[in-house]
Amino acid sequence: MDFITGVKPEKTIKVEEMKSMVGKTVKINGAIHTIRNMGEVAFVILRKSSGLVQCVYEEGKTKFDLKDLKEESAIEVEGIIVEEERAPYGLEIRMEKIIVLSEPADVLPLAINKWKMNTSLETKLSLRPIALRNIRERAKFKIQEGIVRGFRDYLISQDFTEVRTPKITAKGAEGGSNIFKLDYFGKKAVLAQSPQFYKQTMVGVYDRVFEVGPVFRAEKHNTTRHLNEYSSMDFEMGYIDSFEDIMAMETGFLQYMAGLLKQEYSKELSLLEITLPEIDKIPQVRFDKAKELVSEKYNRKIRNPYDLEPEEELLIGRYFKEEYNSDFVFVTHYPSKKRPFYAMDDPVDKRFTLSFDLLFKGMEITTGGQRIHNYQMLLDKLEARGMSTEGMEHYLMIFQYGMPPHGGLGIGLERLTMRLLEEQNVRETTLFPRDLSRLEP
Amino acid sequence: MDFITGVKPEKTIKVEEMKSMVGKTVKINGAIHTIRNMGEVAFVILRKSSGLVQCVYEEGKTKFDLKDLKEESAIEVEGIIVEEERAPYGLEIRMEKIIVLSEPADVLPLAINKWKMNTSLETKLSLRPIALRNIRERAKFKIQEGIVRGFRDYLISQDFTEVRTPKITAKGAEGGSNIFKLDYFGKKAVLAQSPQFYKQTMVGVYDRVFEVGPVFRAEKHNTTRHLNEYSSMDFEMGYIDSFEDIMAMETGFLQYMAGLLKQEYSKELSLLEITLPEIDKIPQVRFDKAKELVSEKYNRKIRNPYDLEPEEELLIGRYFKEEYNSDFVFVTHYPSKKRPFYAMDDPVDKRFTLSFDLLFKGMEITTGGQRIHNYQMLLDKLEARGMSTEGMEHYLMIFQYGMPPHGGLGIGLERLTMRLLEEQNVRETTLFPRDLSRLEP
């Protein structure tokens, strides 16, 4: 009987191992990113997940024909590592033998091996499966991985429990018409707009929970910041003293995330020339106060005291950058009208809620706040809004049988990435974006 | 201007901090799990995310009326920690003051504070939002968190990159009729049955990738092991020498997972009386050979040499337990007919594939294998099966422009949890199961 005992040592080396193996003959594999033929010498640049490796072909010395190599072939190289200061990491491999593991059928329709692909977003998205092979493109999503790791690792260190809640549900948490509908074995079902009801439910179980998962919004917006499917980083915490506890937890996450990116994703950050923002303290300002400040400073008339226009959002971002040198600002106490029924109204002035948005460089990347935890208060608010409790029985159950004071938030992962990387379109920081016209790839 | 600077020290203590604070007056919060009134003394058991805490009410000494307390109220207790060997962790809190943070409106319809809830699965699922508050119920999903953490942490240590791929897509990866359909702004869309096409695409970008996310199957099975939405732990790796590399990686994950559970989830394991399986080596056996072995040992006639019946699966599990004392067995070389078009056929005998299932205690918890990486080979196989390439342009593109040899797998999280916890129904290890009749809660 044969047994599998676990992962065996690899016969090929990683980029990180090269430095300690100068002068040795090694095997290394990768995709051929570029071939630069200089006549008697040719540079074959291998693309590996952790970087590029310069391999040198010398006519007469290397035991194969350069014509056997094609860009985007996967190969295994055998050769000697030598120091060469003009090569990446100051090292190159003088090739002796190769094995071609696989070959493409056609030549690439896009110069993915250029440092910056000189092409439109439209083209990049149409050719996404291969455009992502570009070094800068893939670096963006490596950083996105780091953001999610930061979120999870930080929250686990803060005694949160990770949960997984269903995406096919019977009714939308926020209501409204922006819901994808489907047939579920003859029943009407919808795709979850958020894990709101479920994460609140799980606060009754674990006190503090989080989830990173897809959410679906059938919004007919065609803007640079809307997606119809995106990744939401959600948490919800019980036993809060005020909704400031939620903002404090988010600030803690952002600080931790920046530390993790600095430590483990510095290669990608420098590749994209990104400077991380300062996040030692984030100003907080009331919604109505923020509107005033911006109105005064930028001579802008307040048209609607209960709504925030996109331009106002931008100006609030600008104000806090100029006045406090902060890329972030918590805008608090949003009008009750603009928040869902489960938002806790401010007992001091019920036209406003104990809630907030976090703006990052003038764009909303988070909505959060304290929730109503009292059963009767929730029923009263539903009634006051003329909403039916139909389909909400399981949600209302948790309040009927007791819930601690709690609140939470949702962070749009692609938007946070977009702002961090200073991209101008959220599609740039979404692997395979879904928008009004894009269902593929 | 007010600033948020990060998480402040909490004024209440955690269960883990109690031991070092004997004799001190502390504050602690939680939900009232049970009240046991003994007359002059009462025990108020607080439920916190990390365990139960015994609080003692002494008539005349404690400065509030016991009648103020209700089960499932959220409270903050102030009191002295004293040693008491009959209490959980050998410690209890003599209450002095309390603050009631919130109260339930009604008495629980289910005795969630019983050690084992003496009720049907049907009732537990109908009352899921509160049934999960039971200590044993919630321990299951804490362990499930640990399994997912193990998967991610191990794969990141093995140079995998985490990706997030869309769940609304234009066409199902595996084809067939078991697909949920929806309208996407006037276009026909489906919910992803697996991230198959996308994870293969991302191998061309990062060499090794993984994703943990929801998958959707509109199967009309009503069994103890099928769900219509479940969590799939997927990985895909390039530059493999054979499909054994994939089995080796999975074995490595299972070993790592067991270590993590032992180290960080021992409380939940002992609470559920779970002994982790031995995973130092996993036997591998060919599909046809496995059928033979079982047929011989258990006197069972082979009806169809190209299919595995559920009973055969169980018997294969039993065989390897009896003969090799292994809870796991890799069954390899599944018939080509039974595998999707992208499976790599065995060059030695094309009726079979370079693929495998992992059985855990007689149940399939993983399907994996090597994939075709050659463009022409893939086109030929599609043609031989009479399949159209329509809607697959973006998938086929990756092969046209070059892909390394690669393969991967998908692990059903709820099934793995079910087998690990020796549950008899996969709904027991799914927070909010979706099946033929269940769309809520």
PDB file of N, CA and C in Angstrom, chain A residues 200-265:
ATOM      1  N   GLN A 200     -25.659  40.113  13.396  1.00  0.00           N
ATOM      2  CA  GLN A 200     -26.275  40.518  14.665  1.00  0.00           C
ATOM      3  C   GLN A 200     -26.706  39.282  15.455  1.00  0.00           C
ATOM      4  N   THR A 201     -27.297  38.321  14.743  1.00  0.00           N
ATOM      5  CA  THR A 201     -27.709  37.070  15.383  1.00  0.00           C
ATOM      6  C   THR A 201     -26.529  36.413  16.098  1.00  0.00           C
ATOM      7  N   MET A 202     -25.381  36.422  15.442  1.00  0.00           N
ATOM      8  CA  MET A 202     -24.221  35.728  15.992  1.00  0.00           C
ATOM      9  C   MET A 202     -23.581  36.469  17.166  1.00  0.00           C
ATOM     10  N   VAL A 203     -23.909  37.760  17.343  1.00  0.00           N
ATOM     11  CA  VAL A 203     -23.449  38.477  18.538  1.00  0.00           C
ATOM     12  C   VAL A 203     -24.080  37.840  19.783  1.00  0.00           C
ATOM     13  N   GLY A 204     -25.307  37.340  19.650  1.00  0.00           N
ATOM     14  CA  GLY A 204     -25.953  36.646  20.758  1.00  0.00           C
ATOM     15  C   GLY A 204     -25.270  35.339  21.110  1.00  0.00           C
ATOM     16  N   VAL A 205     -24.441  34.846  20.202  1.00  0.00           N
ATOM     17  CA  VAL A 205     -23.775  33.551  20.379  1.00  0.00           C
ATOM     18  C   VAL A 205     -22.324  33.723  20.838  1.00  0.00           C
ATOM     19  N   TYR A 206     -21.582  34.588  20.148  1.00  0.00           N
ATOM     20  CA  TYR A 206     -20.135  34.721  20.414  1.00  0.00           C
ATOM     21  C   TYR A 206     -19.711  36.105  20.909  1.00  0.00           C
ATOM     22  N   ASP A 207     -20.639  37.007  21.132  1.00  0.00           N
ATOM     23  CA  ASP A 207     -20.341  38.387  21.567  1.00  0.00           C
ATOM     24  C   ASP A 207     -19.698  39.249  20.476  1.00  0.00           C
ATOM     25  N   ARG A 208     -18.650  38.691  19.813  1.00  0.00           N
ATOM     26  CA  ARG A 208     -17.977  39.454  18.770  1.00  0.00           C
ATOM     27  C   ARG A 208     -17.762  38.545  17.556  1.00  0.00           C
ATOM     28  N   VAL A 209     -18.202  38.970  16.389  1.00  0.00           N
ATOM     29  CA  VAL A 209     -18.049  38.136  15.198  1.00  0.00           C
ATOM     30  C   VAL A 209     -17.619  38.971  13.995  1.00  0.00           C
ATOM     31  N   PHE A 210     -17.038  38.278  13.028  1.00  0.00           N
ATOM     32  CA  PHE A 210     -16.731  38.950  11.766  1.00  0.00           C
ATOM     33  C   PHE A 210     -16.924  37.994  10.613  1.00  0.00           C
ATOM     34  N   GLU A 211     -17.056  38.557   9.431  1.00  0.00           N
ATOM     35  CA  GLU A 211     -17.169  37.758   8.207  1.00  0.00           C
ATOM     36  C   GLU A 211     -16.591  38.565   7.051  1.00  0.00           C
ATOM     37  N   VAL A 212     -15.858  37.893   6.185  1.00  0.00           N
ATOM     38  CA  VAL A 212     -15.425  38.517   4.933  1.00  0.00           C
ATOM     39  C   VAL A 212     -16.057  37.698   3.818  1.00  0.00           C
ATOM     40  N   GLY A 213     -16.931  38.303   3.044  1.00  0.00           N
ATOM     41  CA  GLY A 213     -17.620  37.527   2.024  1.00  0.00           C
ATOM     42  C   GLY A 213     -18.232  38.428   0.972  1.00  0.00           C
ATOM     43  N   PRO A 214     -18.775  37.792  -0.086  1.00  0.00           N
ATOM     44  CA  PRO A 214     -19.376  38.582  -1.149  1.00  0.00           C
ATOM     45  C   PRO A 214     -20.730  39.145  -0.737  1.00  0.00           C
ATOM     46  N   VAL A 215     -21.044  40.344  -1.217  1.00  0.00           N
ATOM     47  CA  VAL A 215     -22.394  40.901  -1.082  1.00  0.00           C
ATOM     48  C   VAL A 215     -22.832  41.373  -2.458  1.00  0.00           C
ATOM     49  N   PHE A 216     -24.123  41.442  -2.632  1.00  0.00           N
ATOM     50  CA  PHE A 216     -24.694  41.638  -3.963  1.00  0.00           C
ATOM     51  C   PHE A 216     -25.656  42.817  -3.953  1.00  0.00           C
ATOM     52  N   ARG A 217     -25.460  43.762  -4.851  1.00  0.00           N
ATOM     53  CA  ARG A 217     -26.338  44.934  -4.938  1.00  0.00           C
ATOM     54  C   ARG A 217     -26.741  45.147  -6.395  1.00  0.00           C
ATOM     55  N   ALA A 218     -28.022  45.059  -6.638  1.00  0.00           N
ATOM     56  CA  ALA A 218     -28.498  45.219  -8.021  1.00  0.00           C
ATOM     57  C   ALA A 218     -28.699  46.688  -8.370  1.00  0.00           C
ATOM     58  N   GLU A 219     -27.801  47.533  -7.900  1.00  0.00           N
ATOM     59  CA  GLU A 219     -27.913  48.968  -8.160  1.00  0.00           C
ATOM     60  C   GLU A 219     -27.569  49.278  -9.602  1.00  0.00           C
ATOM     61  N   LYS A 220     -28.342  50.204 -10.174  1.00  0.00           N
ATOM     62  CA  LYS A 220     -28.090  50.541 -11.577  1.00  0.00           C
ATOM     63  C   LYS A 220     -27.136  51.716 -11.718  1.00  0.00           C
ATOM     64  N   HIS A 221     -26.228  51.859 -10.764  1.00  0.00           N
ATOM     65  CA  HIS A 221     -25.208  52.903 -10.866  1.00  0.00           C
ATOM     66  C   HIS A 221     -24.109  52.468 -11.815  1.00  0.00           C
ATOM     67  N   ASN A 222     -23.689  53.383 -12.658  1.00  0.00           N
ATOM     68  CA  ASN A 222     -22.498  53.087 -13.449  1.00  0.00           C
ATOM     69  C   ASN A 222     -21.477  54.172 -13.136  1.00  0.00           C
ATOM     70  N   THR A 223     -20.766  53.991 -12.031  1.00  0.00           N
ATOM     71  CA  THR A 223     -19.811  55.007 -11.581  1.00  0.00           C
ATOM     72  C   THR A 223     -18.436  54.354 -11.408  1.00  0.00           C
ATOM     73  N   THR A 224     -17.472  55.153 -11.016  1.00  0.00           N
ATOM     74  CA  THR A 224     -16.119  54.612 -10.803  1.00  0.00           C
ATOM     75  C   THR A 224     -15.991  53.942  -9.444  1.00  0.00           C
ATOM     76  N   ARG A 225     -17.049  54.002  -8.633  1.00  0.00           N
ATOM     77  CA  ARG A 225     -16.907  53.423  -7.288  1.00  0.00           C
ATOM     78  C   ARG A 225     -17.977  52.411  -6.906  1.00  0.00           C
ATOM     79  N   HIS A 226     -18.853  52.065  -7.845  1.00  0.00           N
ATOM     80  CA  HIS A 226     -19.889  51.068  -7.549  1.00  0.00           C
ATOM     81  C   HIS A 226     -19.624  49.742  -8.254  1.00  0.00           C
ATOM     82  N   LEU A 227     -19.874  48.663  -7.540  1.00  0.00           N
ATOM     83  CA  LEU A 227     -19.809  47.317  -8.105  1.00  0.00           C
ATOM     84  C   LEU A 227     -21.125  46.622  -7.766  1.00  0.00           C
ATOM     85  N   ASN A 228     -21.542  45.658  -8.543  1.00  0.00           N
ATOM     86  CA  ASN A 228     -22.773  44.941  -8.246  1.00  0.00           C
ATOM     87  C   ASN A 228     -22.526  43.694  -7.408  1.00  0.00           C
ATOM     88  N   GLU A 229     -21.273  43.294  -7.348  1.00  0.00           N
ATOM     89  CA  GLU A 229     -20.866  42.253  -6.397  1.00  0.00           C
ATOM     90  C   GLU A 229     -19.550  42.721  -5.822  1.00  0.00           C
ATOM     91  N   TYR A 230     -19.453  42.782  -4.520  1.00  0.00           N
ATOM     92  CA  TYR A 230     -18.172  43.177  -3.931  1.00  0.00           C
ATOM     93  C   TYR A 230     -17.907  42.408  -2.652  1.00  0.00           C
ATOM     94  N   SER A 231     -16.703  42.580  -2.131  1.00  0.00           N
ATOM     95  CA  SER A 231     -16.327  41.878  -0.906  1.00  0.00           C
ATOM     96  C   SER A 231     -16.505  42.805   0.278  1.00  0.00           C
ATOM     97  N   SER A 232     -17.271  42.346   1.233  1.00  0.00           N
ATOM     98  CA  SER A 232     -17.526  43.162   2.409  1.00  0.00           C
ATOM     99  C   SER A 232     -16.812  42.557   3.609  1.00  0.00           C
ATOM    100  N   MET A 233     -16.072  43.417   4.315  1.00  0.00           N
ATOM    101  CA  MET A 233     -15.441  42.986   5.569  1.00  0.00           C
ATOM    102  C   MET A 233     -16.328  43.516   6.682  1.00  0.00           C
ATOM    103  N   ASP A 234     -17.019  42.594   7.325  1.00  0.00           N
ATOM    104  CA  ASP A 234     -18.023  42.951   8.324  1.00  0.00           C
ATOM    105  C   ASP A 234     -17.601  42.531   9.721  1.00  0.00           C
ATOM    106  N   PHE A 235     -17.863  43.383  10.697  1.00  0.00           N
ATOM    107  CA  PHE A 235     -17.805  42.855  12.064  1.00  0.00           C
ATOM    108  C   PHE A 235     -18.967  43.409  12.869  1.00  0.00           C
ATOM    109  N   GLU A 236     -19.232  42.761  13.969  1.00  0.00           N
ATOM    110  CA  GLU A 236     -20.329  43.170  14.850  1.00  0.00           C
ATOM    111  C   GLU A 236     -19.897  42.805  16.266  1.00  0.00           C
ATOM    112  N   MET A 237     -20.043  43.731  17.203  1.00  0.00           N
ATOM    113  CA  MET A 237     -19.565  43.466  18.560  1.00  0.00           C
ATOM    114  C   MET A 237     -20.592  43.820  19.622  1.00  0.00           C
ATOM    115  N   GLY A 238     -20.681  42.971  20.614  1.00  0.00           N
ATOM    116  CA  GLY A 238     -21.623  43.175  21.705  1.00  0.00           C
ATOM    117  C   GLY A 238     -20.968  43.888  22.874  1.00  0.00           C
ATOM    118  N   TYR A 239     -21.789  44.281  23.847  1.00  0.00           N
ATOM    119  CA  TYR A 239     -21.316  44.903  25.083  1.00  0.00           C
ATOM    120  C   TYR A 239     -20.525  46.179  24.825  1.00  0.00           C
ATOM    121  N   ILE A 240     -20.967  46.957  23.837  1.00  0.00           N
ATOM    122  CA  ILE A 240     -20.311  48.240  23.612  1.00  0.00           C
ATOM    123  C   ILE A 240     -20.869  49.270  24.593  1.00  0.00           C
ATOM    124  N   ASP A 241     -20.033  50.240  24.934  1.00  0.00           N
ATOM    125  CA  ASP A 241     -20.490  51.347  25.780  1.00  0.00           C
ATOM    126  C   ASP A 241     -21.067  52.465  24.936  1.00  0.00           C
ATOM    127  N   SER A 242     -20.516  52.601  23.742  1.00  0.00           N
ATOM    128  CA  SER A 242     -21.051  53.602  22.817  1.00  0.00           C
ATOM    129  C   SER A 242     -20.575  53.224  21.423  1.00  0.00           C
ATOM    130  N   PHE A 243     -21.081  53.921  20.436  1.00  0.00           N
ATOM    131  CA  PHE A 243     -20.670  53.552  19.075  1.00  0.00           C
ATOM    132  C   PHE A 243     -19.232  53.970  18.788  1.00  0.00           C
ATOM    133  N   GLU A 244     -18.632  54.725  19.699  1.00  0.00           N
ATOM    134  CA  GLU A 244     -17.213  55.037  19.555  1.00  0.00           C
ATOM    135  C   GLU A 244     -16.348  53.782  19.648  1.00  0.00           C
ATOM    136  N   ASP A 245     -16.833  52.779  20.398  1.00  0.00           N
ATOM    137  CA  ASP A 245     -16.086  51.515  20.501  1.00  0.00           C
ATOM    138  C   ASP A 245     -15.886  50.879  19.125  1.00  0.00           C
ATOM    139  N   ILE A 246     -16.859  51.066  18.253  1.00  0.00           N
ATOM    140  CA  ILE A 246     -16.785  50.469  16.914  1.00  0.00           C
ATOM    141  C   ILE A 246     -15.759  51.218  16.071  1.00  0.00           C
ATOM    142  N   MET A 247     -15.783  52.545  16.185  1.00  0.00           N
ATOM    143  CA  MET A 247     -14.792  53.337  15.451  1.00  0.00           C
ATOM    144  C   MET A 247     -13.382  53.050  15.979  1.00  0.00           C
ATOM    145  N   ALA A 248     -13.281  52.832  17.290  1.00  0.00           N
ATOM    146  CA  ALA A 248     -11.973  52.526  17.881  1.00  0.00           C
ATOM    147  C   ALA A 248     -11.447  51.202  17.340  1.00  0.00           C
ATOM    148  N   MET A 249     -12.364  50.208  17.202  1.00  0.00           N
ATOM    149  CA  MET A 249     -11.956  48.892  16.693  1.00  0.00           C
ATOM    150  C   MET A 249     -11.513  49.003  15.235  1.00  0.00           C
ATOM    151  N   GLU A 250     -12.223  49.803  14.461  1.00  0.00           N
ATOM    152  CA  GLU A 250     -11.826  49.973  13.060  1.00  0.00           C
ATOM    153  C   GLU A 250     -10.465  50.671  12.970  1.00  0.00           C
ATOM    154  N   THR A 251     -10.264  51.660  13.810  1.00  0.00           N
ATOM    155  CA  THR A 251      -8.972  52.355  13.819  1.00  0.00           C
ATOM    156  C   THR A 251      -7.850  51.374  14.175  1.00  0.00           C
ATOM    157  N   GLY A 252      -8.123  50.540  15.171  1.00  0.00           N
ATOM    158  CA  GLY A 252      -7.143  49.508  15.547  1.00  0.00           C
ATOM    159  C   GLY A 252      -6.820  48.590  14.378  1.00  0.00           C
ATOM    160  N   PHE A 253      -7.850  48.189  13.643  1.00  0.00           N
ATOM    161  CA  PHE A 253      -7.630  47.342  12.461  1.00  0.00           C
ATOM    162  C   PHE A 253      -6.759  48.064  11.434  1.00  0.00           C
ATOM    163  N   LEU A 254      -7.093  49.315  11.136  1.00  0.00           N
ATOM    164  CA  LEU A 254      -6.343  50.042  10.095  1.00  0.00           C
ATOM    165  C   LEU A 254      -4.870  50.189  10.492  1.00  0.00           C
ATOM    166  N   GLN A 255      -4.638  50.428  11.776  1.00  0.00           N
ATOM    167  CA  GLN A 255      -3.255  50.540  12.246  1.00  0.00           C
ATOM    168  C   GLN A 255      -2.531  49.205  12.095  1.00  0.00           C
ATOM    169  N   TYR A 256      -3.215  48.137  12.478  1.00  0.00           N
ATOM    170  CA  TYR A 256      -2.615  46.801  12.372  1.00  0.00           C
ATOM    171  C   TYR A 256      -2.339  46.447  10.916  1.00  0.00           C
ATOM    172  N   MET A 257      -3.327  46.738  10.058  1.00  0.00           N
ATOM    173  CA  MET A 257      -3.199  46.466   8.626  1.00  0.00           C
ATOM    174  C   MET A 257      -1.974  47.171   8.044  1.00  0.00           C
ATOM    175  N   ALA A 258      -1.807  48.435   8.398  1.00  0.00           N
ATOM    176  CA  ALA A 258      -0.669  49.193   7.872  1.00  0.00           C
ATOM    177  C   ALA A 258       0.646  48.530   8.317  1.00  0.00           C
ATOM    178  N   GLY A 259       0.670  48.061   9.557  1.00  0.00           N
ATOM    179  CA  GLY A 259       1.865  47.383  10.066  1.00  0.00           C
ATOM    180  C   GLY A 259       2.146  46.093   9.301  1.00  0.00           C
ATOM    181  N   LEU A 260       1.093  45.321   9.065  1.00  0.00           N
ATOM    182  CA  LEU A 260       1.257  44.048   8.340  1.00  0.00           C
ATOM    183  C   LEU A 260       1.726  44.305   6.909  1.00  0.00           C
ATOM    184  N   LEU A 261       1.137  45.307   6.255  1.00  0.00           N
ATOM    185  CA  LEU A 261       1.535  45.613   4.871  1.00  0.00           C
ATOM    186  C   LEU A 261       3.005  46.033   4.829  1.00  0.00           C
ATOM    187  N   LYS A 262       3.403  46.868   5.782  1.00  0.00           N
ATOM    188  CA  LYS A 262       4.790  47.321   5.840  1.00  0.00           C
ATOM    189  C   LYS A 262       5.735  46.134   6.004  1.00  0.00           C
ATOM    190  N   GLN A 263       5.307  45.187   6.841  1.00  0.00           N
ATOM    191  CA  GLN A 263       6.182  44.069   7.183  1.00  0.00           C
ATOM    192  C   GLN A 263       6.227  43.000   6.092  1.00  0.00           C
ATOM    193  N   GLU A 264       5.076  42.636   5.546  1.00  0.00           N
ATOM    194  CA  GLU A 264       5.048  41.485   4.647  1.00  0.00           C
ATOM    195  C   GLU A 264       4.721  41.798   3.195  1.00  0.00           C
ATOM    196  N   TYR A 265       4.359  43.033   2.907  1.00  0.00           N
ATOM    197  CA  TYR A 265       4.005  43.374   1.531  1.00  0.00           C
ATOM    198  C   TYR A 265       4.792  44.591   1.036  1.00  0.00           C
TER     199      TYR A 265
END
